[in-house]
Coordinates of C-alpha atoms in Angstrom, one line a residue:
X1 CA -130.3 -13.5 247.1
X2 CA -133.8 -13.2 245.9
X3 CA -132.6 -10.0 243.4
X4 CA -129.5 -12.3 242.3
X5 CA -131.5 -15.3 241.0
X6 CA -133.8 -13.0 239.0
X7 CA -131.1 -11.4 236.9
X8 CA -129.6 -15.2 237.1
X9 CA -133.5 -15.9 235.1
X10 CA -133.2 -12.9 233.4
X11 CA -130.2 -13.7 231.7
X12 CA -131.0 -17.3 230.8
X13 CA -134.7 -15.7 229.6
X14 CA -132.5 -13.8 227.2
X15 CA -129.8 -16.3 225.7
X16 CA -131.2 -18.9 222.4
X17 CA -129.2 -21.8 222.3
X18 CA -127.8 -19.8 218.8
X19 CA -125.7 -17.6 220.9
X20 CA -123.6 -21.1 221.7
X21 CA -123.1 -22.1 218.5
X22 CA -119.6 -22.1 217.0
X23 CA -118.1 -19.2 216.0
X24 CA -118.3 -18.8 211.6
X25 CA -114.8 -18.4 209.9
X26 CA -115.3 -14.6 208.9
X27 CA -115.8 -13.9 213.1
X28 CA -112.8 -15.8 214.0
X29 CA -110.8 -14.0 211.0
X30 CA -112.1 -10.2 212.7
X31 CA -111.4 -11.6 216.3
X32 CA -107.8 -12.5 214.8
X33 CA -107.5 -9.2 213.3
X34 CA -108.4 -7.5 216.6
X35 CA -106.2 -9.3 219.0
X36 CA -103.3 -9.8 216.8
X37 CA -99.6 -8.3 217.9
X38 CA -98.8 -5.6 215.2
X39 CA -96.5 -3.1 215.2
X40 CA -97.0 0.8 215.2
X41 CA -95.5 1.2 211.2
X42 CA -98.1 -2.4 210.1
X43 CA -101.0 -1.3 211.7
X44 CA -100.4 2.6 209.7
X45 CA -99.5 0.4 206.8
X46 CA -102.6 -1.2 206.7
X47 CA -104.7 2.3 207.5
X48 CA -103.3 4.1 204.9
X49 CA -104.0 0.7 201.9
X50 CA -107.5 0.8 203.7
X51 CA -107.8 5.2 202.6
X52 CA -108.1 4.8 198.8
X53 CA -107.5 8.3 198.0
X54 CA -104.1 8.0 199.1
X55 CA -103.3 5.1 198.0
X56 CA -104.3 6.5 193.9
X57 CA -102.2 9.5 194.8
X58 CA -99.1 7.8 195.7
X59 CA -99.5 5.5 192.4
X60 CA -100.1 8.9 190.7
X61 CA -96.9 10.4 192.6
X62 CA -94.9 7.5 191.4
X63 CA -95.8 7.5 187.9
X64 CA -94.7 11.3 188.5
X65 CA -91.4 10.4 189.7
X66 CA -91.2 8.1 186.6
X67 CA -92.5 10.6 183.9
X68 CA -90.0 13.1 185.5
X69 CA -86.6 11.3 185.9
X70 CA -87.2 8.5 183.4
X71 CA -88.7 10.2 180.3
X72 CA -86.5 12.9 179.4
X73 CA -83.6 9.7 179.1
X74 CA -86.6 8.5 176.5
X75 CA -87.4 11.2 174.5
X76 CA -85.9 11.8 171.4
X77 CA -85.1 15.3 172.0
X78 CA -83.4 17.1 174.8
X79 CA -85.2 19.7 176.6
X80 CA -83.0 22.8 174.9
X81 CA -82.9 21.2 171.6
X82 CA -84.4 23.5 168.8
X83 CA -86.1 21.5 165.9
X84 CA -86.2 23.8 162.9
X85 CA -89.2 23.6 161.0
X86 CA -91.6 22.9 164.2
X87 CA -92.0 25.9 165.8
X88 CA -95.6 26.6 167.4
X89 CA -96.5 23.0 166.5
X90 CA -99.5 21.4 167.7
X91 CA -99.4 18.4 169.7
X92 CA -99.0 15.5 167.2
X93 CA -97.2 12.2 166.8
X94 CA -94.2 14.0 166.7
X95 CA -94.3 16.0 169.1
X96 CA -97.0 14.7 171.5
X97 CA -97.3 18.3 173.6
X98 CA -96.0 20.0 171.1
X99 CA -93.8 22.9 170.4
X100 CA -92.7 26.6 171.6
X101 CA -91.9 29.3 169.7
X102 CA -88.4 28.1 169.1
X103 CA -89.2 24.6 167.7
X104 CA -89.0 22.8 171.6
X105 CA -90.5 19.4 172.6
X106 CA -92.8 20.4 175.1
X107 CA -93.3 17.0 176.5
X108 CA -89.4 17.6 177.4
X109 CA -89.5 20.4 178.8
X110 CA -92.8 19.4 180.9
X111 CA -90.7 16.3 182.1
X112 CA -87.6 18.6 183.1
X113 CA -89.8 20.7 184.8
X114 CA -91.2 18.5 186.9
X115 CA -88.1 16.8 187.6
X116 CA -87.2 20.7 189.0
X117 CA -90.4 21.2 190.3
X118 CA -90.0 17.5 192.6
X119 CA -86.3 17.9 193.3
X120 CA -87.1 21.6 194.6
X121 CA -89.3 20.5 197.0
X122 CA -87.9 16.9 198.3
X123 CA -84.8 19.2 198.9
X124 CA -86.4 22.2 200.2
X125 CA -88.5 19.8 202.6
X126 CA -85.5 18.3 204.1
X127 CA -84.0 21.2 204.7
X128 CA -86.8 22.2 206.7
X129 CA -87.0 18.7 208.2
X130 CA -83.4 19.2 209.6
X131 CA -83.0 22.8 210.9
X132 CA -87.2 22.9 212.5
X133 CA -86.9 19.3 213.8
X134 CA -83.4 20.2 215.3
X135 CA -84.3 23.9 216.8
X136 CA -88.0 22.7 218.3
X137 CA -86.4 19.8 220.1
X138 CA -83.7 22.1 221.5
X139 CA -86.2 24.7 222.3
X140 CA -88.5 22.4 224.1
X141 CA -86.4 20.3 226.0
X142 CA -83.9 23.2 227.4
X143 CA -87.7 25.3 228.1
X144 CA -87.5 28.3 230.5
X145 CA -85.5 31.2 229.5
X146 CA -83.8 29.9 226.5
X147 CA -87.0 28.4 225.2
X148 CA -88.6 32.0 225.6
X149 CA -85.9 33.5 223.7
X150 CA -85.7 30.7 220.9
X151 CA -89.5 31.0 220.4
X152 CA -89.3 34.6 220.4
X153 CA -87.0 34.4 217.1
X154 CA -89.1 32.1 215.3
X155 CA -92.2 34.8 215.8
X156 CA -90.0 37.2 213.9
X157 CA -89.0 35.3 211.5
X158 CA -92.8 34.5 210.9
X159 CA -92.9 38.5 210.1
X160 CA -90.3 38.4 207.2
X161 CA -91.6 38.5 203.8
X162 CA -90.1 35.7 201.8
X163 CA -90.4 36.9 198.6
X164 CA -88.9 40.2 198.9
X165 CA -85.7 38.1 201.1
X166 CA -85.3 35.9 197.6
X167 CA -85.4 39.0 195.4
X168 CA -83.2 40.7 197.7
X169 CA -81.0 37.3 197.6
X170 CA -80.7 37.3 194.1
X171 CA -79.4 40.5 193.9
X172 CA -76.5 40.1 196.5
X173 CA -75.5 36.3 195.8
X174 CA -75.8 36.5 191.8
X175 CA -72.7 37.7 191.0
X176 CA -70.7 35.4 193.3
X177 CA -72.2 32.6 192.9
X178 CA -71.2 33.2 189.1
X179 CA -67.8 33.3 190.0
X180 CA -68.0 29.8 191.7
X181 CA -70.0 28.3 188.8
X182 CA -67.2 29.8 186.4
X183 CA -64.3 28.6 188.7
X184 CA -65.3 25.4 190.4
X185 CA -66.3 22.2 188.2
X186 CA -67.9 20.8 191.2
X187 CA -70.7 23.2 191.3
X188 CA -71.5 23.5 187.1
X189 CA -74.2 21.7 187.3
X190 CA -76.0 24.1 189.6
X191 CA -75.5 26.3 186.8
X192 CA -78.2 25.2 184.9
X193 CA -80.6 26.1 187.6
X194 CA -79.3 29.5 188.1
X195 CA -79.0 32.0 191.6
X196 CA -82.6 32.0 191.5
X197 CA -83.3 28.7 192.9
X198 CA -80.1 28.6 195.1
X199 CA -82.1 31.9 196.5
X200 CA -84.9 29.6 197.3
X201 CA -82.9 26.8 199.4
X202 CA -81.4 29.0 200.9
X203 CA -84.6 31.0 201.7
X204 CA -86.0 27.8 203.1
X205 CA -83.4 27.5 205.1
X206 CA -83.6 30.8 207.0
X207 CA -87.1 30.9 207.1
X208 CA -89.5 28.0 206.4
X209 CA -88.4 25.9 209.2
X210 CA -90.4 27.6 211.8
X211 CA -93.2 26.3 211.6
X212 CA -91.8 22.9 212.1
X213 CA -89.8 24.1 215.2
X214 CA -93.2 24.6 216.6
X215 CA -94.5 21.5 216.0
X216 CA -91.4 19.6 216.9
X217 CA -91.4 21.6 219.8
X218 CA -95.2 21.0 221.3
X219 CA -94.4 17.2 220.7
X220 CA -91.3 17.9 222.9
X221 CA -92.8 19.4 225.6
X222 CA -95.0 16.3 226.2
X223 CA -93.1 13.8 225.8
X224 CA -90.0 15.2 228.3
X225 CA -92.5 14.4 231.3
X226 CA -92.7 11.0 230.4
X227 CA -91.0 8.2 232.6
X228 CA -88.8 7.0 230.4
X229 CA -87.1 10.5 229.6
X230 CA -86.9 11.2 233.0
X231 CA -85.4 7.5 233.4
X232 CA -82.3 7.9 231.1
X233 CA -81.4 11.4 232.0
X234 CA -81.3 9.9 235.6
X235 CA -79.1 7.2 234.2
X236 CA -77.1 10.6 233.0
X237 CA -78.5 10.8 229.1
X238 CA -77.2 14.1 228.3
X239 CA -79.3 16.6 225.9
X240 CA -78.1 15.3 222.6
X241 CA -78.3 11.8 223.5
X242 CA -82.0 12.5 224.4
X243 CA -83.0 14.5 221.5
X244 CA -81.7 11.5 218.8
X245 CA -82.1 8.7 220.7
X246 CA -85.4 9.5 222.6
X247 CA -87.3 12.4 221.6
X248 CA -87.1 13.1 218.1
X249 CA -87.2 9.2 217.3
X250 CA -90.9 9.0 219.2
X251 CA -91.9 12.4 217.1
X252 CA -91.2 10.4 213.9
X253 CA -95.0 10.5 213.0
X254 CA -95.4 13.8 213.0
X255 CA -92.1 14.6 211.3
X256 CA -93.2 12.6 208.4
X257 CA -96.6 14.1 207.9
X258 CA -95.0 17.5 208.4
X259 CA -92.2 17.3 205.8
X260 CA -94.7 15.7 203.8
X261 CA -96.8 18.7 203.8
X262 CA -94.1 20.8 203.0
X263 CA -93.0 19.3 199.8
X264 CA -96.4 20.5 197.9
X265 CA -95.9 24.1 199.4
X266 CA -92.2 24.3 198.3
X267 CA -93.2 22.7 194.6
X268 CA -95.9 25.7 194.6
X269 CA -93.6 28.5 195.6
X270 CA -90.9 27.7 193.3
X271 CA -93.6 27.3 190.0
X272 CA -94.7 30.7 191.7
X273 CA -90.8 32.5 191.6
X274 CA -90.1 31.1 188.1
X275 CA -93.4 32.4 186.8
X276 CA -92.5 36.2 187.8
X277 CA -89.3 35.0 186.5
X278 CA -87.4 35.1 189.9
X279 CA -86.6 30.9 189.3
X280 CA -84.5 28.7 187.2
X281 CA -82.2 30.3 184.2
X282 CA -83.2 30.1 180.4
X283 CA -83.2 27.4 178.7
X284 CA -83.8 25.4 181.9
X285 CA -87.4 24.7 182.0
X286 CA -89.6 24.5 184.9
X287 CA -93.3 24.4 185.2
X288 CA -93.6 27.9 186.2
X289 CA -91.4 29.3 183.8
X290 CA -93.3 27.2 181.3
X291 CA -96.3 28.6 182.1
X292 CA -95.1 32.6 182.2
X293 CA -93.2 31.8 178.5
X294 CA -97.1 30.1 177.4
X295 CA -98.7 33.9 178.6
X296 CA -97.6 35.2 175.2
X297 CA -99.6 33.6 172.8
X298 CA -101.9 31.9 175.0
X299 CA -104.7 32.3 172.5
X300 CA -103.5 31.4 169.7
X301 CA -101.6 28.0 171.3
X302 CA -103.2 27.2 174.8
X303 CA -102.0 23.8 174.5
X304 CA -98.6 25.6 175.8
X305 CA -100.3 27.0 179.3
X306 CA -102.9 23.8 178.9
X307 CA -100.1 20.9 180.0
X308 CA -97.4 22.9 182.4
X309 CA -101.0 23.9 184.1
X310 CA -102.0 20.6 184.4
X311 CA -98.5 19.0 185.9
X312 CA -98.4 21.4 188.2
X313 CA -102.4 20.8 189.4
X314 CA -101.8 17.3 189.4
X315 CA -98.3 17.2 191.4
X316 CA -99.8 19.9 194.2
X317 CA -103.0 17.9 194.5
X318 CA -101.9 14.1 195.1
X319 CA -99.1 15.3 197.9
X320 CA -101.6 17.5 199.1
X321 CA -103.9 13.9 199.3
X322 CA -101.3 11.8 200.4
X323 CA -100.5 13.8 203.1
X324 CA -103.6 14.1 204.3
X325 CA -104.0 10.4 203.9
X326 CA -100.7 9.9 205.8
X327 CA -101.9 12.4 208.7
X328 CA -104.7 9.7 209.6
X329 CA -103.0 6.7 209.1
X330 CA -100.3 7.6 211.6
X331 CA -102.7 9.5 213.7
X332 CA -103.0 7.1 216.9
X333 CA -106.3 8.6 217.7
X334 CA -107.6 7.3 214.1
X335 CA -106.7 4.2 215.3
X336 CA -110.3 1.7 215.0

């Protein structure tokens, strides 16, 4: 008793009659934030306005998206359109990028090209999304033998060098996909783009999606112990039903982040291809191959290498940033 009224004295020793004073307006507004009901996508919402570096590179990705899909239906000139007279030109108020060697708007082209350059890898991004996303979950929620042999694919596909598979691609499908450009209306406008870049979808689709099977897979393997998987397949939730409904669903954090990821990757190895010239078909333009055409006379007009180079440092680096800032914001463990 004796010990219990002296930290009863202690404690009175150390409150002020400050500590009962009313509680200021900013407190309450923190003590509302903390206790207030939010859900999982407004509480990443409001991490990711709080990260201001990804917040300036998703304004910079939109205005991307704008100067990409919007300008060219702007501009004066169309991105194969020759303009005697204004060949080499320097950037001017005509031409504000200027010209190539065959009288071009560079501006143009630098619009198509990133319009390539962003299509190329939303697409090639998805693909992966769907085939690694699909395979992991299969892979970890079946586990044991098949798991063993599923993995043991994706570790030799890891060993496969991609760029000799496109080369080798272009080679084989060249020819008929010519035929089905020629014979089918449907598929002219793939045309434009050429084998080359239906070498790298199709590339991406046989071999990029492994490292999101892994991924997808990991998640898998710890959420299938959970009580709620273990509830519906005892209410007789059969695989598929548990893979869309259940698992893949509560993996939907991680999907994002990882597609997002991807996108920057598949934008680099396409300006890559199209540089050694392994891309889109002349006169499509794309960054790369605007930057391999620029090589030429790159001394005499490096505003040709100067603004391809640019687009493609700019595009790379703010979904590089965004994804980095979407990795924290949906990141539970960032959680404050």
């Amino acid at each position: 008793m004796k010990l219990q009224k002296g930290n009863l004295l202690s404690m009175q020793m150390k409150l002020s009659p400050e500590d009962f004073e009313p509680a200021t307006k900013q407190e309450q507004e923190e003590l509302n934030k903390l206790t207030a009901n939010t859900s999982y996508w407004k509480d990443a919402w409001r991490r990711l306005k709080q990260n201001k570096i990804a917040m300036i590179s998703l304004i910079v990705i939109i205005l991307f998206i704008l100067f990409a899909f919007v300008g060219p239906s702007l501009s004066p000139y169309t991105y194969d359109q020759q303009v005697r007279g204004d060949e080499n030109m320097a950037p001017n108020l005509k031409h504000l990028f200027g010209t190539d060697q065959l009288g071009r708007d560079l501006l143009t082209r630098v619009m198509v090209g990133s319009r390539i350059s962003i299509i190329i890898g939303v697409g090639s991004a998805l693909i992966v999304l769907i085939i690694g996303s699909l395979y992991g979950s299969i892979a970890g929620l079946l586990g044991g033998v098949t798991d063993n042999i599923m993995m043991r694919i994706v570790e030799i596909i890891y060993s496969v060098p991609d760029i000799l598979i496109i080369i080798l691609l272009q080679i084989v499908i060249k020819e008929p996909l010519q035929k089905a450009f020629d014979s089918g209306s449907a598929l002219g406008w793939l045309q434009k783009l050429g084998p080359g870049i239906v070498a790298i979808f199709i590339v991406y689709g046989l071999l990029y999606w492994v490292g999101m099977a892994r991924i997808v897979r990991g998640q898998v393997l710890q959420l299938k112990q959970m009580e709620y998987i273990n509830a519906a397949s005892a209410l007789g939730a059969n695989n598929k039903r548990l893979i869309v409904k259940h698992l893949l669903p509560n993996c939907i954090g991680t999907l994002i982040i990882t597609t997002m990821l991807q996108i920057p990757s598949a934008i680099f190895t396409e300006s890559f291809l199209s540089f050694l010239g392994l891309g889109v078909s002349v006169p499509m333009a794309s960054l790369g191959s605007l930057a391999s055409e620029a090589l030429n006379g790159v001394q005499s007009y490096p505003y040709r290498l100067l603004f391809p180079a640019i687009a493609i440092s700019i595009i790379i680096l703010s979904f590089n940033l965004f994804g980095d800032g979407l990795r924290d914001a949906l990141d539970p463990k960032m959680k404050k």
